[in-house]
Coordinates of C-alpha atoms and ligand atoms in Angstrom, one line a residue:
X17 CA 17.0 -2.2 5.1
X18 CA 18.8 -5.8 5.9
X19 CA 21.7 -6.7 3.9
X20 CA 20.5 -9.4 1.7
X21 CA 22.9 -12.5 0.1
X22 CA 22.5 -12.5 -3.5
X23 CA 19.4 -13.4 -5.6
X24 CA 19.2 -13.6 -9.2
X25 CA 17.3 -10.9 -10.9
X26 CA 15.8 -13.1 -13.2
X27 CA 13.6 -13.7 -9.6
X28 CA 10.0 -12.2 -8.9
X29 CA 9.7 -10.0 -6.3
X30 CA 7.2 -10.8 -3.7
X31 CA 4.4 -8.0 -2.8
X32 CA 1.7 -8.9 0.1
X33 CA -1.2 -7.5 1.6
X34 CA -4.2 -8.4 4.1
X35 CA -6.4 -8.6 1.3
X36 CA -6.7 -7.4 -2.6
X37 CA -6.2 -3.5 -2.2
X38 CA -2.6 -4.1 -2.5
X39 CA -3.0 -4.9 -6.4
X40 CA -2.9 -1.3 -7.0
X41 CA 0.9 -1.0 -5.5
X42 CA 1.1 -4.0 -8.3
X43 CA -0.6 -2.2 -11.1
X44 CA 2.0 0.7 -10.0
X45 CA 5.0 -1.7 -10.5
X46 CA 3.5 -3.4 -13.5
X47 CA 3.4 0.0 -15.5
X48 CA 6.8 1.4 -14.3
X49 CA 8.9 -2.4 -14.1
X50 CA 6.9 -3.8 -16.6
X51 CA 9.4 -6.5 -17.6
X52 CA 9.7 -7.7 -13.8
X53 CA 8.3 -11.0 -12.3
X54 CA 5.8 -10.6 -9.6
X55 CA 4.3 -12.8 -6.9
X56 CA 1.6 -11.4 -5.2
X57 CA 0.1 -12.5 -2.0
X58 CA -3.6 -11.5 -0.6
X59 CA -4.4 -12.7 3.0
X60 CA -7.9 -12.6 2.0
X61 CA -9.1 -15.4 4.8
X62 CA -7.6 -12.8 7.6
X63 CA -8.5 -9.3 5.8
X64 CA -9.1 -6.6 7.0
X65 CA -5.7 -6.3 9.1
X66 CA -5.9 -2.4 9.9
X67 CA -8.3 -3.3 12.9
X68 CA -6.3 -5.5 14.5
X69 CA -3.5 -5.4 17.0
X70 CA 0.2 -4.3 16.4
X71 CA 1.0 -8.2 17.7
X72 CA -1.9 -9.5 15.6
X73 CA -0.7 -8.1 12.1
X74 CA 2.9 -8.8 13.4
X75 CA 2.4 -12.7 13.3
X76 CA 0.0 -12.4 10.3
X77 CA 2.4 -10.7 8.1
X78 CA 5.2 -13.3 9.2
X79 CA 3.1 -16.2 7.9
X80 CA 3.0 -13.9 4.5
X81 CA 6.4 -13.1 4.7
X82 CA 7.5 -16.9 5.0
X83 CA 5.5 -17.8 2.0
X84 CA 6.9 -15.8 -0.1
X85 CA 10.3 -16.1 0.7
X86 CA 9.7 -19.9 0.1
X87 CA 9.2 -18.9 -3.5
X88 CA 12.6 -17.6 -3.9
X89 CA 12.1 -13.4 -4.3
X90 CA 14.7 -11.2 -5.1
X91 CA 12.9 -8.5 -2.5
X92 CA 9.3 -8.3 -0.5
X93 CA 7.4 -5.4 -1.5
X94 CA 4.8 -4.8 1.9
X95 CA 1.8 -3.5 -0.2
X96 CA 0.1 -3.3 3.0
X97 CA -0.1 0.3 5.1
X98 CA -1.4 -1.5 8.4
X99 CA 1.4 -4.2 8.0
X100 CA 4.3 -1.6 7.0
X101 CA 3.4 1.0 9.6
X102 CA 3.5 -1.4 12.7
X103 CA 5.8 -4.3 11.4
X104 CA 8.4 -3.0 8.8
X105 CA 11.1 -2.4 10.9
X106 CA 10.9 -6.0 12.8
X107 CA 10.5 -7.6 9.1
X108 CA 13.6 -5.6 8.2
X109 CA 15.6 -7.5 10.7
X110 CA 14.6 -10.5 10.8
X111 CA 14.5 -11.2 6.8
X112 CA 17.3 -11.4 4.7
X113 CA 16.2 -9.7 1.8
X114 CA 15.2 -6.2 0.8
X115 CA 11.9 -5.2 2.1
X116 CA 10.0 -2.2 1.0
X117 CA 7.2 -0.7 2.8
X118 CA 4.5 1.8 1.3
X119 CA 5.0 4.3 4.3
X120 CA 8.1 5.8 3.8
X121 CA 7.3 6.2 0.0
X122 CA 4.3 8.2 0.4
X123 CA 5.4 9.8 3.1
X124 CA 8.3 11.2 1.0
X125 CA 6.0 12.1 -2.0
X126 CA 3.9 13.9 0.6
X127 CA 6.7 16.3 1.9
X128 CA 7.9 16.8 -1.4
X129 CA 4.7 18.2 -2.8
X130 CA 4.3 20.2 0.4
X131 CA 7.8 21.8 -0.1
X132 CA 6.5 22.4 -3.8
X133 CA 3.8 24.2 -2.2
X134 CA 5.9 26.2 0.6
X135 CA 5.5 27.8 4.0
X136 CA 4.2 26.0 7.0
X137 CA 1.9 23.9 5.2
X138 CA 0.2 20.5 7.4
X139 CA 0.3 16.8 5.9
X140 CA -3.4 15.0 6.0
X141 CA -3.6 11.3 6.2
X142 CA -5.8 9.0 6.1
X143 CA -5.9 5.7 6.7
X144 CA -7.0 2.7 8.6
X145 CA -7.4 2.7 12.8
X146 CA -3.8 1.0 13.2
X147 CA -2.1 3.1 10.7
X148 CA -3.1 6.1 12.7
X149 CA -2.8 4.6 16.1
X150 CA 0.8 3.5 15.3
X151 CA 2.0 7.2 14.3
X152 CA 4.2 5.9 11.6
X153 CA 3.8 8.8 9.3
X154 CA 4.5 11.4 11.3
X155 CA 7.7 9.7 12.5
X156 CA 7.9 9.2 8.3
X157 CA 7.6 12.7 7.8
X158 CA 9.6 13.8 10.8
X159 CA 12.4 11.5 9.6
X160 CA 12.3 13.7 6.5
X161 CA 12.0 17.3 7.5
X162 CA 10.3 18.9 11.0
X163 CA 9.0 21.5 8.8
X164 CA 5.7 20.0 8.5
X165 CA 2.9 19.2 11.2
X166 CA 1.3 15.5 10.3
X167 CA -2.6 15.5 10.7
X168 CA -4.0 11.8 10.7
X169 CA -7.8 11.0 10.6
X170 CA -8.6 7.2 10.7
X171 CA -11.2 6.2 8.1
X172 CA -12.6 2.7 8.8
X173 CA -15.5 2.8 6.3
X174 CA -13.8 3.5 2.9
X175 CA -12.4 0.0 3.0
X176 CA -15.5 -1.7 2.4
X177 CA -16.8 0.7 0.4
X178 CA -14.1 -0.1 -1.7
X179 CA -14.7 -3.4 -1.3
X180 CA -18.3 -3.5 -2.7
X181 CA -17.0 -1.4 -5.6
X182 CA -19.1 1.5 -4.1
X183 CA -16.8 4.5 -5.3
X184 CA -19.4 7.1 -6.1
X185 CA -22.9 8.5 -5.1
X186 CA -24.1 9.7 -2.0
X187 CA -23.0 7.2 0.2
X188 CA -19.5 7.0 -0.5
X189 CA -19.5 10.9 -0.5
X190 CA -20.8 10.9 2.4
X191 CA -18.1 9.1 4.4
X192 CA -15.5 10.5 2.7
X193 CA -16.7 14.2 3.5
X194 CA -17.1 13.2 6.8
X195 CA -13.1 12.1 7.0
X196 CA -11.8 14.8 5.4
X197 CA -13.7 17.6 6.8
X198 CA -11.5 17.6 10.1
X199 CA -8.5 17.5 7.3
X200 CA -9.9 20.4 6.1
X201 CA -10.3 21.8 9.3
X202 CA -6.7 21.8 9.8
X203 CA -5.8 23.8 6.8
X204 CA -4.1 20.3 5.2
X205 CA -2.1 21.7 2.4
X206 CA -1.9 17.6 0.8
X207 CA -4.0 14.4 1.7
X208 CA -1.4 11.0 1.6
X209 CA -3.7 7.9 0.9
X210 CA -2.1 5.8 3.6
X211 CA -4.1 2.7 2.4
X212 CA -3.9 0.4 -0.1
X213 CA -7.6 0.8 -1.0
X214 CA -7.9 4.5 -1.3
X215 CA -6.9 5.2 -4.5
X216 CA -9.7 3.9 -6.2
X217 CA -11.6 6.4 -4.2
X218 CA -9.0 9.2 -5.0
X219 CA -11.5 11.5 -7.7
X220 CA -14.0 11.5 -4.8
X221 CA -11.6 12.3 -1.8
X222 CA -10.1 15.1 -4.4
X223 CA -13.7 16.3 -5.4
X224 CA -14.6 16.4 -2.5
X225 CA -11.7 18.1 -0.4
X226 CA -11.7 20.8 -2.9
X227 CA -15.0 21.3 -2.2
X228 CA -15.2 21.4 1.2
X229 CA -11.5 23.8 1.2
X230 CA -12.5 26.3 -1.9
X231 CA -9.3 25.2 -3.7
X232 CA -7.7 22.2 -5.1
X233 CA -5.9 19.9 -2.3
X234 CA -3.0 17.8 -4.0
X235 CA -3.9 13.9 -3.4
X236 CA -1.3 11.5 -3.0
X237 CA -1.1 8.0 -3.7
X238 CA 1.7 5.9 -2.2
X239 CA 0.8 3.1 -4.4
X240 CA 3.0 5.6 -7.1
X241 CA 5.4 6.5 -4.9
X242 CA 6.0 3.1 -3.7
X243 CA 6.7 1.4 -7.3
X244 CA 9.5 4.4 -7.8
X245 CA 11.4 3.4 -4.8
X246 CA 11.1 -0.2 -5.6
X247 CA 12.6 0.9 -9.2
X248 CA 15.5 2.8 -7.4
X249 CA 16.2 -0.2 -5.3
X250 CA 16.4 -2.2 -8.3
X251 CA 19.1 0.0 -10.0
X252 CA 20.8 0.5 -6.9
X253 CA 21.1 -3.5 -5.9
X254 CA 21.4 -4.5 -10.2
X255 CA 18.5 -6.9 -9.2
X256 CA 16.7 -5.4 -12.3
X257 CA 15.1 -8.0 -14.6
X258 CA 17.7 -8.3 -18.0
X259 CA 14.6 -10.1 -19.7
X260 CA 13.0 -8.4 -22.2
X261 CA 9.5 -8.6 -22.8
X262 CA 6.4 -8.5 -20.1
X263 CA 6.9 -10.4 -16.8
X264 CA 4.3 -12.4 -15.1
X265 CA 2.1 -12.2 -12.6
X266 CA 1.1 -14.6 -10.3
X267 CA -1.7 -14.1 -7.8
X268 CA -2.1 -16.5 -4.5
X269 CA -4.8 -15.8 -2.0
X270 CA -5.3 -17.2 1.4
X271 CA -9.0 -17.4 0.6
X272 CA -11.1 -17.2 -2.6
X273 CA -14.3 -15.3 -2.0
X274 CA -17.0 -15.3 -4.6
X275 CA -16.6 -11.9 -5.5
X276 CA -12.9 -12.0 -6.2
X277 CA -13.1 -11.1 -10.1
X278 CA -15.0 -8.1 -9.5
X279 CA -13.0 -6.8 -6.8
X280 CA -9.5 -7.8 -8.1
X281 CA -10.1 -6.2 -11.5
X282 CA -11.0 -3.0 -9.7
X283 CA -8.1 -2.6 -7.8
X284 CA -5.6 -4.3 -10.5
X285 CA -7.7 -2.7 -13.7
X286 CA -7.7 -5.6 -15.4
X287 CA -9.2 -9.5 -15.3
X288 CA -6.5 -12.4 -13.4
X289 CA -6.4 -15.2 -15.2
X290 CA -4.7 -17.4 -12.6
X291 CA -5.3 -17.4 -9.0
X292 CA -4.4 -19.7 -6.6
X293 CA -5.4 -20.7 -2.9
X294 CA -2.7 -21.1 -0.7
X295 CA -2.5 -21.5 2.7
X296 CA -0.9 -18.8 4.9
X297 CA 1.0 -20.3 8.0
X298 CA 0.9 -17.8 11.4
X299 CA 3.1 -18.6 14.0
Ligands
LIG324 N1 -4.4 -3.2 3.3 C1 -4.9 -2.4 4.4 C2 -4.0 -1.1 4.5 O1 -3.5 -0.7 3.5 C3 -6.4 -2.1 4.3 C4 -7.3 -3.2 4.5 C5 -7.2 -3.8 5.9 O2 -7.6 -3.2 6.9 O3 -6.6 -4.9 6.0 O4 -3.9 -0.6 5.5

């Protein structure tokens, strides 16, 4: 992480992503920072990001990065698994501020429930095309311990399922049997949700992977995981918020699609009052 010059704590801290999946690292935060400010960005006019190229989601989370920055934030908060497994190291040095990404998190929740579980047991992940192309969570896990083999499977179509709110019935099962199956196949001992939209679909994948294995397979979310590192940082840095009460929340999107409400309630689990459009500069 860069070393940052000092910021007040009364600040917000900034949290992006290519779209509106990465309200649910916010509705993480919100429940375990409750009294800290946030800003949060959605690229909404450029999602989905986790089909695009390394360079591509580079520049794009840049122009996100700027913005956000320009609204004074004590740290940035990378809700984004595309954007934190391809660009969070060149972020880290180029920004002077704390930045937190949502692999490292999860992959840290994920070998800690497998050394819960003991012996050789394999990591599943799921997540979009460029998360698995880039390989960042087995170099995660593989940071944290070489005990455990990382098995990724990419899973384009849960996104828009997500996306149209389509979180049960056949179709959705469907898909998601047909990305954890090879999981399965594997003899995963946990799944990691390595995307910001997957843990709206978590009773399904669980359902279903217990299904499909005979036995409960542990799900986890990095959305979770994420808000507790962001807490630790906090303490760490004394950025905490001293104010008491409930901070705020403000929502920008790059775009503002006709099914916004819907969508952002899903992932946030409750109504935004304010949104505003903003325009996202790339470089
Ligand atoms: N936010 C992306 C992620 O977590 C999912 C949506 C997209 O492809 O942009 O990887």
């Amino acid at each position: 992480m860069s070393e940052s010059k000092p910021r007040p704590r009364s600040s917000a801290l900034g949290v992006f992503d290519s779209g509106l999946g990465g309200l649910t690292v916010v509705r993480a935060l919100r429940r375990l920072l409750p009294q800290e400010h946030i800003v949060y960005l959605g690229d909404t006019a450029r999602v989905p990001y986790g089909t695009r190229s390394p360079e591509t989601v580079l520049r794009y989370a840049r122009g996100c990065a700027n913005l956000l920055i320009q609204r004074d934030i004590k740290a940035l908060v990378i809700a984004c698994n595309t954007v934190s497994a391809v660009a969070v190291e060149m972020l880290r040095a180029e920004l002077d501020l704390p930045v937190i990404g949502v692999v490292e998190p999860g992959a840290s929740a994920a070998v800690s429930q497998a050394e819960r579980l003991g012996g050789a047991v394999r990591i599943g992940v799921l997540g979009t095309a460029g998360t698995v192309a880039s390989g960042a969570y087995p170099r995660a896990v593989g940071r944290l311990s070489t005990r455990f083999e990382v098995v990724a499977q990419a899973a384009p179509l849960l996104v828009p399922l997500v996306e149209e709110g389509w979180l049960e019935g056949e179709v959705p099962r469907l898909a998601v049997q047909r990305y954890v199956q090879p999981l399965i196949d594997a003899d995963v001992g946990v799944i990691v949700l390595g995307c910001t939209h997957y843990p709206l679909l978590k009773p399904l994948i669980e359902s279903v992977a217990a299904e499909l294995a005979g036995h409960s397979v542990p799900v986890v979310d990095s959305a979770e995981a994420t808000a507790g590192v962001v807490r630790e940082l906090l303490e760490e840095r004394e950025l905490g918020s001293g104010e008491a009460g409930d901070g705020q929340l403000e929502v920008l999107v790059s775009d503002l699609p006709k099914s916004f409400a819907g969508v952002a309630e899903g992932f946030l689990g409750h109504a935004i009052e304010h949104v505003a459009q903003v325009d996202v500069v790339v470089g």
